Coordinates of C-alpha atoms and ligand atoms in Angstrom, one line a residue:
M1 CA -22.0 -23.0 62.5
K2 CA -24.4 -21.2 60.1
V3 CA -23.7 -17.6 59.2
A4 CA -26.4 -15.0 58.9
L5 CA -26.2 -11.4 57.7
I6 CA -28.9 -9.1 58.8
T7 CA -29.4 -5.6 57.3
G8 CA -31.4 -3.3 59.6
I9 CA -30.0 -5.1 62.7
T10 CA -30.5 -2.0 64.8
G11 CA -34.2 -2.0 64.2
Q12 CA -37.1 -3.7 66.0
D13 CA -37.0 -6.9 64.0
G14 CA -33.3 -7.0 63.6
A15 CA -32.9 -7.0 67.4
Y16 CA -35.3 -9.9 67.9
L17 CA -34.0 -11.9 65.0
S18 CA -30.4 -11.6 66.0
E19 CA -31.2 -12.8 69.5
Y20 CA -33.2 -15.7 68.0
L21 CA -30.5 -16.7 65.6
I22 CA -27.7 -16.4 68.2
K23 CA -29.7 -18.7 70.5
K24 CA -29.9 -21.2 67.6
G25 CA -26.0 -21.2 67.4
Y26 CA -25.6 -18.8 64.4
E27 CA -22.8 -16.4 63.8
V28 CA -24.7 -13.3 63.2
H29 CA -23.4 -10.4 61.2
G30 CA -25.3 -7.1 61.1
I31 CA -25.1 -4.0 59.0
K32 CA -25.6 -0.8 60.8
R33 CA -25.5 2.8 59.7
R34 CA -23.0 5.3 61.0
S35 CA -24.7 7.7 63.3
S36 CA -23.6 10.6 65.4
L37 CA -25.1 8.9 68.5
F38 CA -25.0 5.3 69.5
N39 CA -27.8 3.6 67.6
T40 CA -27.4 0.0 68.9
D41 CA -29.6 0.3 72.0
R42 CA -31.8 -2.6 70.9
I43 CA -28.9 -5.0 70.5
D44 CA -26.5 -3.8 73.2
H45 CA -27.3 -6.9 75.4
L46 CA -25.9 -9.0 72.5
Y47 CA -22.9 -6.9 71.8
Q48 CA -19.4 -8.5 72.2
D49 CA -16.1 -6.7 72.4
P50 CA -14.2 -7.1 69.1
H51 CA -11.4 -8.7 71.0
V52 CA -13.5 -11.6 72.2
Q53 CA -12.7 -14.7 70.2
D54 CA -15.5 -16.6 68.2
R55 CA -17.9 -13.8 68.6
S56 CA -21.6 -14.6 67.7
L57 CA -22.4 -11.0 66.9
I58 CA -20.3 -8.9 64.5
L59 CA -21.3 -5.5 63.2
H60 CA -20.3 -3.8 59.9
Y61 CA -20.9 -0.3 58.9
G62 CA -23.0 0.0 55.8
D63 CA -25.9 1.3 53.9
L64 CA -28.5 -0.1 51.6
T65 CA -27.9 2.7 49.1
D66 CA -24.2 1.8 48.7
S67 CA -23.8 -1.3 46.4
M68 CA -20.0 -1.5 46.7
N69 CA -20.2 -1.6 50.5
L70 CA -22.9 -4.3 50.4
T71 CA -20.9 -6.4 47.9
R72 CA -17.8 -6.1 50.0
I73 CA -19.6 -7.1 53.2
I74 CA -21.3 -10.1 51.5
E75 CA -18.0 -11.2 50.1
E76 CA -16.3 -11.0 53.5
V77 CA -19.1 -12.6 55.4
Q78 CA -20.1 -15.4 52.9
P79 CA -23.5 -15.7 54.6
D80 CA -25.7 -18.8 54.4
E81 CA -28.7 -16.6 55.0
I82 CA -29.3 -12.9 54.4
Y83 CA -32.3 -11.2 56.1
N84 CA -32.9 -7.9 54.3
L85 CA -34.7 -6.0 57.1
A86 CA -33.2 -2.5 56.5
A87 CA -35.7 0.1 55.3
M88 CA -37.0 3.6 55.7
S89 CA -40.0 1.9 57.3
H90 CA -42.3 4.8 58.2
V91 CA -45.2 5.1 55.8
K92 CA -46.0 8.7 56.6
V93 CA -42.4 9.8 56.4
S94 CA -42.1 8.2 52.9
F95 CA -44.4 10.9 51.6
D96 CA -41.7 13.4 52.7
T97 CA -38.7 11.4 51.5
P98 CA -40.0 9.5 48.4
E99 CA -36.8 9.3 46.4
Y100 CA -34.7 8.2 49.3
T101 CA -37.3 5.6 50.2
A102 CA -37.3 4.2 46.6
N103 CA -33.6 4.0 46.7
A104 CA -33.2 2.3 50.1
D105 CA -36.4 0.2 50.2
G106 CA -36.8 -0.6 46.4
L107 CA -33.2 -0.7 45.0
G108 CA -31.7 -1.9 48.3
V109 CA -32.7 -5.5 47.8
L110 CA -31.7 -5.4 44.2
R111 CA -28.1 -4.5 45.3
I112 CA -28.1 -7.5 47.6
L113 CA -29.5 -9.9 45.0
E114 CA -27.0 -8.7 42.4
A115 CA -24.1 -9.0 44.8
V116 CA -25.0 -12.6 45.7
R117 CA -25.3 -13.4 41.9
L118 CA -22.0 -11.7 41.0
L119 CA -20.1 -13.2 43.9
R120 CA -21.4 -16.7 42.7
L121 CA -23.1 -17.3 46.0
V122 CA -26.4 -18.3 44.4
E123 CA -26.1 -22.0 45.6
K124 CA -25.0 -21.1 49.1
T125 CA -26.9 -18.0 50.2
R126 CA -30.6 -17.8 50.9
I127 CA -32.3 -14.4 51.0
Y128 CA -35.3 -13.2 53.0
Q129 CA -36.9 -9.9 51.8
A130 CA -39.0 -8.0 54.3
S131 CA -42.1 -7.5 52.3
T132 CA -45.2 -5.9 53.8
S133 CA -49.0 -5.9 54.1
E134 CA -48.7 -2.3 52.9
L135 CA -48.5 -3.8 49.4
Y136 CA -52.2 -4.6 49.7
G137 CA -53.0 -0.9 50.4
L138 CA -56.4 -0.2 49.0
V139 CA -57.4 -3.8 49.7
Q140 CA -58.9 -5.8 46.8
E141 CA -59.9 -8.8 49.0
V142 CA -60.6 -9.5 52.6
P143 CA -58.7 -11.1 54.3
Q144 CA -55.5 -10.6 52.2
R145 CA -53.6 -13.7 51.2
E146 CA -50.6 -14.5 48.9
T147 CA -52.8 -14.3 45.8
T148 CA -54.5 -11.0 46.6
P149 CA -53.6 -8.3 44.1
F150 CA -51.5 -5.5 45.4
Y151 CA -52.5 -1.8 45.4
P152 CA -49.8 0.3 47.1
R153 CA -50.9 3.6 48.6
S154 CA -47.6 5.3 49.6
P155 CA -44.1 5.9 48.3
Y156 CA -43.0 3.3 50.9
A157 CA -45.4 0.7 49.5
A158 CA -44.5 1.5 45.9
A159 CA -40.8 0.9 46.7
K160 CA -41.6 -2.3 48.6
L161 CA -43.6 -3.4 45.5
Y162 CA -40.5 -3.2 43.4
A163 CA -38.5 -5.0 46.0
Y164 CA -41.2 -7.8 46.2
W165 CA -41.1 -8.4 42.4
I166 CA -37.4 -8.1 41.9
T167 CA -37.0 -10.8 44.6
V168 CA -39.5 -13.0 42.8
N169 CA -37.7 -12.3 39.5
Y170 CA -34.2 -13.2 40.8
R171 CA -35.7 -16.5 42.1
E172 CA -37.2 -17.3 38.8
A173 CA -34.4 -16.0 36.6
Y174 CA -31.4 -17.4 38.5
G175 CA -32.8 -20.1 40.7
M176 CA -32.0 -18.2 43.9
H177 CA -33.4 -19.2 47.2
A178 CA -35.1 -15.8 47.7
S179 CA -38.4 -15.4 49.5
N180 CA -40.7 -12.6 50.5
G181 CA -42.3 -12.6 54.0
I182 CA -45.4 -10.5 53.6
L183 CA -45.6 -9.4 57.2
F184 CA -48.6 -7.6 58.6
N185 CA -48.0 -5.0 61.3
H186 CA -46.0 -6.4 64.2
E187 CA -45.2 -4.4 67.3
S188 CA -43.3 -4.9 70.6
P189 CA -41.7 -2.9 73.5
L190 CA -38.9 -2.3 70.9
R191 CA -41.2 -0.7 68.3
G192 CA -40.1 2.7 67.0
E193 CA -41.7 5.5 69.0
T194 CA -43.5 7.1 66.1
F195 CA -45.5 4.1 65.0
V196 CA -49.0 4.2 66.3
T197 CA -49.0 1.4 68.9
R198 CA -45.8 2.6 70.6
K199 CA -47.0 6.2 70.4
V200 CA -50.1 5.1 72.3
T201 CA -48.5 2.9 74.9
R202 CA -45.9 5.6 75.7
A203 CA -48.5 8.3 75.9
V204 CA -50.8 6.2 78.1
A205 CA -47.9 5.4 80.5
R206 CA -47.0 9.1 80.7
I207 CA -50.6 10.1 81.3
A208 CA -50.9 7.5 84.1
L209 CA -47.7 8.9 85.7
G210 CA -48.9 12.5 85.5
M211 CA -46.2 13.4 83.0
Y212 CA -48.5 14.2 80.1
T213 CA -52.0 15.5 79.6
K214 CA -53.3 14.6 76.1
M215 CA -52.1 12.7 73.1
F216 CA -52.9 13.8 69.5
M217 CA -53.6 11.2 66.9
G218 CA -54.4 10.9 63.2
N219 CA -57.0 8.5 61.7
L220 CA -58.6 6.7 64.6
S221 CA -60.8 4.5 62.4
S222 CA -58.1 2.7 60.4
R223 CA -57.7 -1.0 61.2
R224 CA -54.7 -3.1 61.5
D225 CA -53.8 -6.8 62.1
W226 CA -51.3 -6.5 64.9
G227 CA -49.0 -9.2 66.0
H228 CA -45.9 -9.4 68.2
A229 CA -42.5 -9.0 66.6
K230 CA -41.2 -12.0 68.6
D231 CA -43.6 -14.3 66.8
Y232 CA -42.9 -12.7 63.4
V233 CA -39.1 -13.2 63.4
R234 CA -39.7 -16.9 64.0
A235 CA -41.6 -16.9 60.7
M236 CA -38.7 -15.2 58.9
Y237 CA -36.4 -17.9 60.1
A238 CA -38.8 -20.7 59.1
I239 CA -39.2 -19.3 55.6
L240 CA -35.5 -19.6 54.9
Q241 CA -35.4 -23.2 56.3
Q242 CA -37.8 -24.4 53.6
E243 CA -36.4 -26.6 50.9
K244 CA -38.0 -24.3 48.2
P245 CA -38.2 -20.5 48.3
S246 CA -41.7 -19.0 48.3
D247 CA -43.7 -16.0 49.5
Y248 CA -45.8 -16.1 52.7
V249 CA -48.4 -13.9 54.5
I250 CA -47.6 -13.7 58.2
A251 CA -50.6 -12.3 60.2
T252 CA -52.8 -13.0 63.2
G253 CA -56.1 -12.8 61.3
V254 CA -57.5 -10.4 64.0
M255 CA -58.2 -6.7 63.1
T256 CA -58.5 -3.8 65.6
T257 CA -59.1 -0.1 65.1
I258 CA -56.7 2.5 66.4
R259 CA -59.6 3.7 68.7
D260 CA -59.9 0.2 70.2
F261 CA -56.1 -0.1 70.6
I262 CA -56.2 3.1 72.6
R263 CA -59.2 1.8 74.7
K264 CA -57.4 -1.4 75.4
A265 CA -54.1 0.3 76.4
F266 CA -55.9 2.4 78.9
G267 CA -58.0 -0.6 80.0
E268 CA -54.8 -2.5 80.7
I269 CA -54.1 -0.1 83.6
G270 CA -57.7 0.1 84.8
I271 CA -58.7 3.3 83.0
K272 CA -61.9 3.5 81.0
V273 CA -62.0 6.0 78.2
D274 CA -65.0 6.9 76.0
F275 CA -64.8 8.4 72.6
K276 CA -67.2 11.2 71.4
G277 CA -67.4 13.6 68.6
K278 CA -66.5 13.1 64.9
C279 CA -63.5 13.5 62.6
T280 CA -61.1 16.2 63.8
E281 CA -63.4 17.0 66.7
E282 CA -63.2 13.5 68.1
V283 CA -61.9 13.2 71.7
A284 CA -61.5 10.5 74.3
I285 CA -62.5 11.3 77.9
V286 CA -61.6 9.4 81.1
T287 CA -64.9 8.0 82.4
A288 CA -64.0 5.6 85.1
M289 CA -61.1 4.1 87.0
D290 CA -60.5 0.7 88.6
K291 CA -58.3 1.8 91.5
I292 CA -57.1 -1.7 92.4
R293 CA -56.0 -2.5 88.8
F294 CA -54.4 0.9 88.5
G295 CA -52.6 0.5 91.8
E296 CA -51.3 -2.9 90.7
T297 CA -50.1 -1.9 87.2
V298 CA -49.0 1.7 87.7
G299 CA -48.5 2.1 91.4
E300 CA -50.7 3.2 94.3
E301 CA -48.9 6.6 94.6
Y302 CA -50.2 7.6 91.2
I303 CA -53.9 6.9 92.0
Q304 CA -54.8 10.3 93.3
G305 CA -53.3 12.2 90.4
M306 CA -55.1 10.0 87.9
E307 CA -58.4 10.3 89.8
K308 CA -58.3 14.0 89.2
R309 CA -58.3 13.3 85.4
I310 CA -61.8 11.7 85.4
G311 CA -64.0 13.7 83.1
E312 CA -61.0 15.1 81.2
E313 CA -59.9 14.7 77.6
V314 CA -56.8 12.5 77.1
V315 CA -57.0 11.9 73.4
G316 CA -57.6 14.4 70.5
V317 CA -57.2 14.4 66.7
D318 CA -54.6 16.4 64.8
P319 CA -54.9 16.3 61.0
Q320 CA -51.1 16.6 60.7
Y321 CA -51.0 12.9 61.3
F322 CA -53.4 12.1 58.4
R323 CA -51.8 10.6 55.3
P324 CA -52.3 11.9 51.7
T325 CA -53.5 8.4 50.9
E326 CA -54.5 6.1 53.7
V327 CA -54.6 2.3 54.1
E328 CA -57.9 1.9 55.9
M329 CA -57.8 -1.7 56.7
L330 CA -55.5 -4.7 56.7
I331 CA -56.2 -8.3 57.8
G332 CA -54.2 -11.3 56.8
D333 CA -54.9 -14.9 56.1
A334 CA -51.8 -16.8 57.2
S335 CA -53.1 -20.3 56.2
K336 CA -50.2 -21.0 53.9
A337 CA -47.6 -20.2 56.7
R338 CA -49.6 -22.3 59.1
E339 CA -49.7 -25.3 56.8
Q340 CA -46.2 -25.1 55.3
L341 CA -44.1 -23.5 58.0
G342 CA -46.1 -24.8 61.0
W343 CA -46.2 -21.2 62.1
E344 CA -48.7 -19.9 64.7
P345 CA -48.5 -16.6 66.6
K346 CA -48.3 -17.0 70.4
Y347 CA -49.3 -13.4 71.2
G348 CA -52.8 -12.0 70.6
I349 CA -53.6 -8.3 70.7
D350 CA -54.3 -8.2 74.5
A351 CA -51.0 -10.0 75.4
L352 CA -49.2 -7.7 73.0
I353 CA -50.6 -4.6 74.7
K354 CA -49.8 -5.9 78.1
D355 CA -46.2 -6.5 77.1
M356 CA -45.9 -3.0 75.6
M357 CA -47.7 -1.2 78.5
E358 CA -45.6 -3.0 81.2
S359 CA -42.4 -2.0 79.4
D360 CA -43.4 1.6 78.8
L361 CA -44.5 2.1 82.4
L362 CA -41.1 1.0 83.5
L363 CA -39.3 3.2 81.0
M364 CA -41.4 6.2 81.8
K365 CA -40.8 5.8 85.5
K366 CA -37.1 5.8 84.8
D367 CA -37.5 8.8 82.6
A368 CA -39.4 10.7 85.4
Y369 CA -36.7 9.8 87.8
I370 CA -34.0 11.1 85.4
K371 CA -35.9 14.3 84.9
K372 CA -35.9 14.8 88.7
G373 CA -32.1 14.6 88.5
G374 CA -31.9 11.0 89.6
Y375 CA -29.4 9.6 87.2
R376 CA -27.7 12.6 85.6
A377 CA -28.3 16.3 85.1
L378 CA -30.0 17.0 81.8
N379 CA -28.7 20.5 81.4
Y380 CA -25.2 20.4 79.8
F381 CA -24.1 23.8 81.2
E382 CA -25.2 23.4 84.9
Ligands
NAP1 P1 -37.3 -0.4 61.9 O1 -37.4 -0.6 63.4 O2 -37.7 0.9 61.4 O3 -35.8 -0.7 61.5 C1 -35.3 -0.4 60.2 C2 -33.8 -0.7 60.2 O4 -33.3 -0.4 58.9 C3 -33.0 0.1 61.2 O5 -32.0 -0.8 61.6 C4 -32.4 1.2 60.4 O6 -31.3 1.7 60.9 C5 -32.2 0.4 59.1 N1 -32.0 1.3 57.9 C6 -32.8 2.3 57.4 N2 -32.4 2.8 56.3 C7 -31.2 2.1 56.0 C8 -30.3 2.2 55.0 N3 -30.4 3.1 54.0 N4 -29.2 1.4 55.0 C9 -29.0 0.5 56.0 N5 -29.9 0.4 57.1 C10 -31.0 1.2 57.1 O7 -38.2 -1.5 61.1 P2 -38.8 -2.9 61.6 O8 -40.1 -2.6 62.2 O9 -37.7 -3.6 62.4 O10 -39.0 -3.6 60.2 C11 -38.0 -4.4 59.6 C12 -38.3 -4.5 58.1 O11 -39.6 -5.1 57.9 C13 -38.4 -3.2 57.4 O12 -37.9 -3.4 56.1 C14 -39.9 -2.9 57.3 O13 -40.2 -2.1 56.2 C15 -40.5 -4.3 57.2 N6 -41.8 -4.5 57.7 C16 -42.1 -4.1 59.0 C17 -43.3 -4.4 59.5 C18 -43.7 -4.0 60.9 O14 -44.9 -4.0 61.2 N7 -42.7 -3.8 61.8 C19 -44.3 -5.1 58.7 C20 -43.9 -5.4 57.4 C21 -42.7 -5.2 56.9 P3 -31.2 2.9 62.0 O15 -31.4 2.2 63.3 O16 -29.9 3.5 61.8 O17 -32.4 3.8 61.7
GDD2 N1 -47.8 6.6 63.1 C1 -49.1 7.0 63.4 N2 -49.2 8.1 64.2 N3 -50.1 6.4 62.8 C2 -51.4 6.8 63.2 C3 -51.6 7.9 64.1 C4 -50.4 8.6 64.6 O1 -50.5 9.5 65.4 N4 -52.9 8.1 64.2 C5 -53.5 7.2 63.5 N5 -52.6 6.4 62.8 C6 -52.9 5.4 61.8 C7 -52.2 5.5 60.5 O2 -52.8 6.5 59.7 C8 -52.3 4.1 60.0 O3 -53.5 3.9 59.4 C9 -52.2 3.2 61.3 O4 -52.4 4.1 62.4 C10 -50.9 2.5 61.5 O5 -49.8 3.4 61.3 P1 -48.3 3.0 61.7 O6 -48.2 2.5 63.1 O7 -47.5 4.2 61.4 O8 -48.0 1.8 60.8 P2 -48.3 1.5 59.2 O9 -49.4 0.5 59.2 O10 -48.5 2.7 58.5 O11 -46.9 0.8 58.7 C11 -46.3 -0.2 59.5 O12 -46.8 -1.4 59.2 C12 -46.5 -1.8 57.8 C13 -47.1 -3.2 57.6 O13 -48.4 -3.1 57.3 C14 -44.8 0.0 59.3 O14 -44.1 -0.8 60.2 C15 -44.4 -0.4 57.9 O15 -43.0 -0.5 57.8 C16 -44.9 -1.8 57.6 O16 -44.6 -2.2 56.3

C-alpha cells in the first residue's frame, strides 16, 4: 500500500486529492491546522474513527510554519509521496498578510524538502509542489507554457516564486524527485467562498431564491483559464508517477472574463443579464428570463419572485475588491502535460459552471430552510 502525505488536506484540492488517492488504494495522511471550529467539512465523508483498524485517512495537527512539527510528521509517516498543497492561497489577502504568506507559501516547501533530505528519504519520497499560474502575473507570452518567464504581481505570487525555484533547486542539487505543477485556476463546488467563481455562483443562487439583491465585484475585465479541481488533482497524481521529476503547466487553454462567467452563471438558470456602464459605474441588469429553464433549475415556486427583478440591477462594482497590482489575463498551454502525462481535462467552462450552480442552489435552499428555523435556531439565547 502506498502512503501519501497531503498538506492542505482541508482545502479544495486536498479534499479531491485525498478521495482520489484513497480510491487508488493509498493510505492518506493529512496535515490540518488546529482551529476553534471544525475545519474538516470538505473531507468529513472520508473521515474514519481513530479506533478503526487499517484506516485509509489519518489526520495530523500541523502547520507549514513549524519545521519541527513537519519533520516529526514526515518521520512518522515515511511517505512515498508528499503533496504540498497548503498555502495562504488568496491573492488579495496576501497584500494584507505579506510576511505570513512568504513564511507559509515560500518557506513552507523548503521545510518539507529539508526534512526529506535530513531524514534520508530522498530515494523514497516524491514531492509535489503546488505552483501556480500566478507566477506568470504580468504575462510575457500568450499562452503561458513551462518556458514562459515569470513576473509575479502579488506577495502570494512572489512567495510561490521562491517555492517554485527551491523545489527545482533541491531536485538539481540532491537528485530529489520533486516537481512543480503550474496549475491554472481550478474551481469546483468545494471552492473557497471568497474566490471569484464561488462568490458568483453563491450570489446567483441566492438572487434566484430571493435571498439577496445585488452582488458587488472587483475587476470584471480580468480573464482566467478556469478548469475543474477534479481534473487538476488527476494531473498532480500523474506528475508524481513519472519516472523523472519535472514541471508541468496544467490548464484548459480557454480564457473567460469575469463578466462572461457571471453571464454564464445566470444563463445556467435561464436568466439573461446585460452589462452597461464603465469602470466603477458598471452594472448588470436582468433583461430576460426563460421561465421553463428557471423552473427546471431553481424551482417553479421561485419564478414569480425572480420575474419582479427584470429591469433591476443584480451586479455592481466596488473598488474595495480591486488589487494593488492585478493579473489581467492568464491562459495556459498544457501541451507538455498532454503529451507526457496523457492528461486532458474532462470539464469545460460550461460544465464547471453547471456543477457549481447546481451545488450552490442546493446549499442555499438548505440555508434558507435553516434561516426559517427548519433545522436549528440560529439565535443562541432564544
Ligand atoms: P485552499 O482551498 O485555500 O486550501 C489551502 C489549504 O492550506 C487549507 O487546507 C488550509 O487550511 C491550508 N493552510 C493554509 N495555511 C496553512 C499553514 N500555515 N499550515 C498548514 N496548512 C495551511 O486552496 P486550494 O484551492 O485547495 O489550492 C491548493 C494549493 O494549490 C494551494 O497551495 C494554492 O496556492 C495552489 N493553487 C491553487 C490554484 C487554484 O486555482 N485553486 C491554482 C494554482 C495553485 P485551513 O482549511 O485550515 O484554512
Ligand atoms: N476574489 C475576487 N473577488 N476576485 C475578483 C472579484 C471579487 O469580487 N471581482 C473580480 N475579481 C477578479 C480578481 O481581481 C482576479 O483578477 C480574478 O477575479 C480571479 O480572482 P480569484 O478568484 O480570487 O483568483 P486568483 O486568480 O486571484 O487566484 C487563484 O488562482 C491562482 C491560480 O492562478 C487562487 O486560487 C490562487 O491560489 C491560485 O494560485
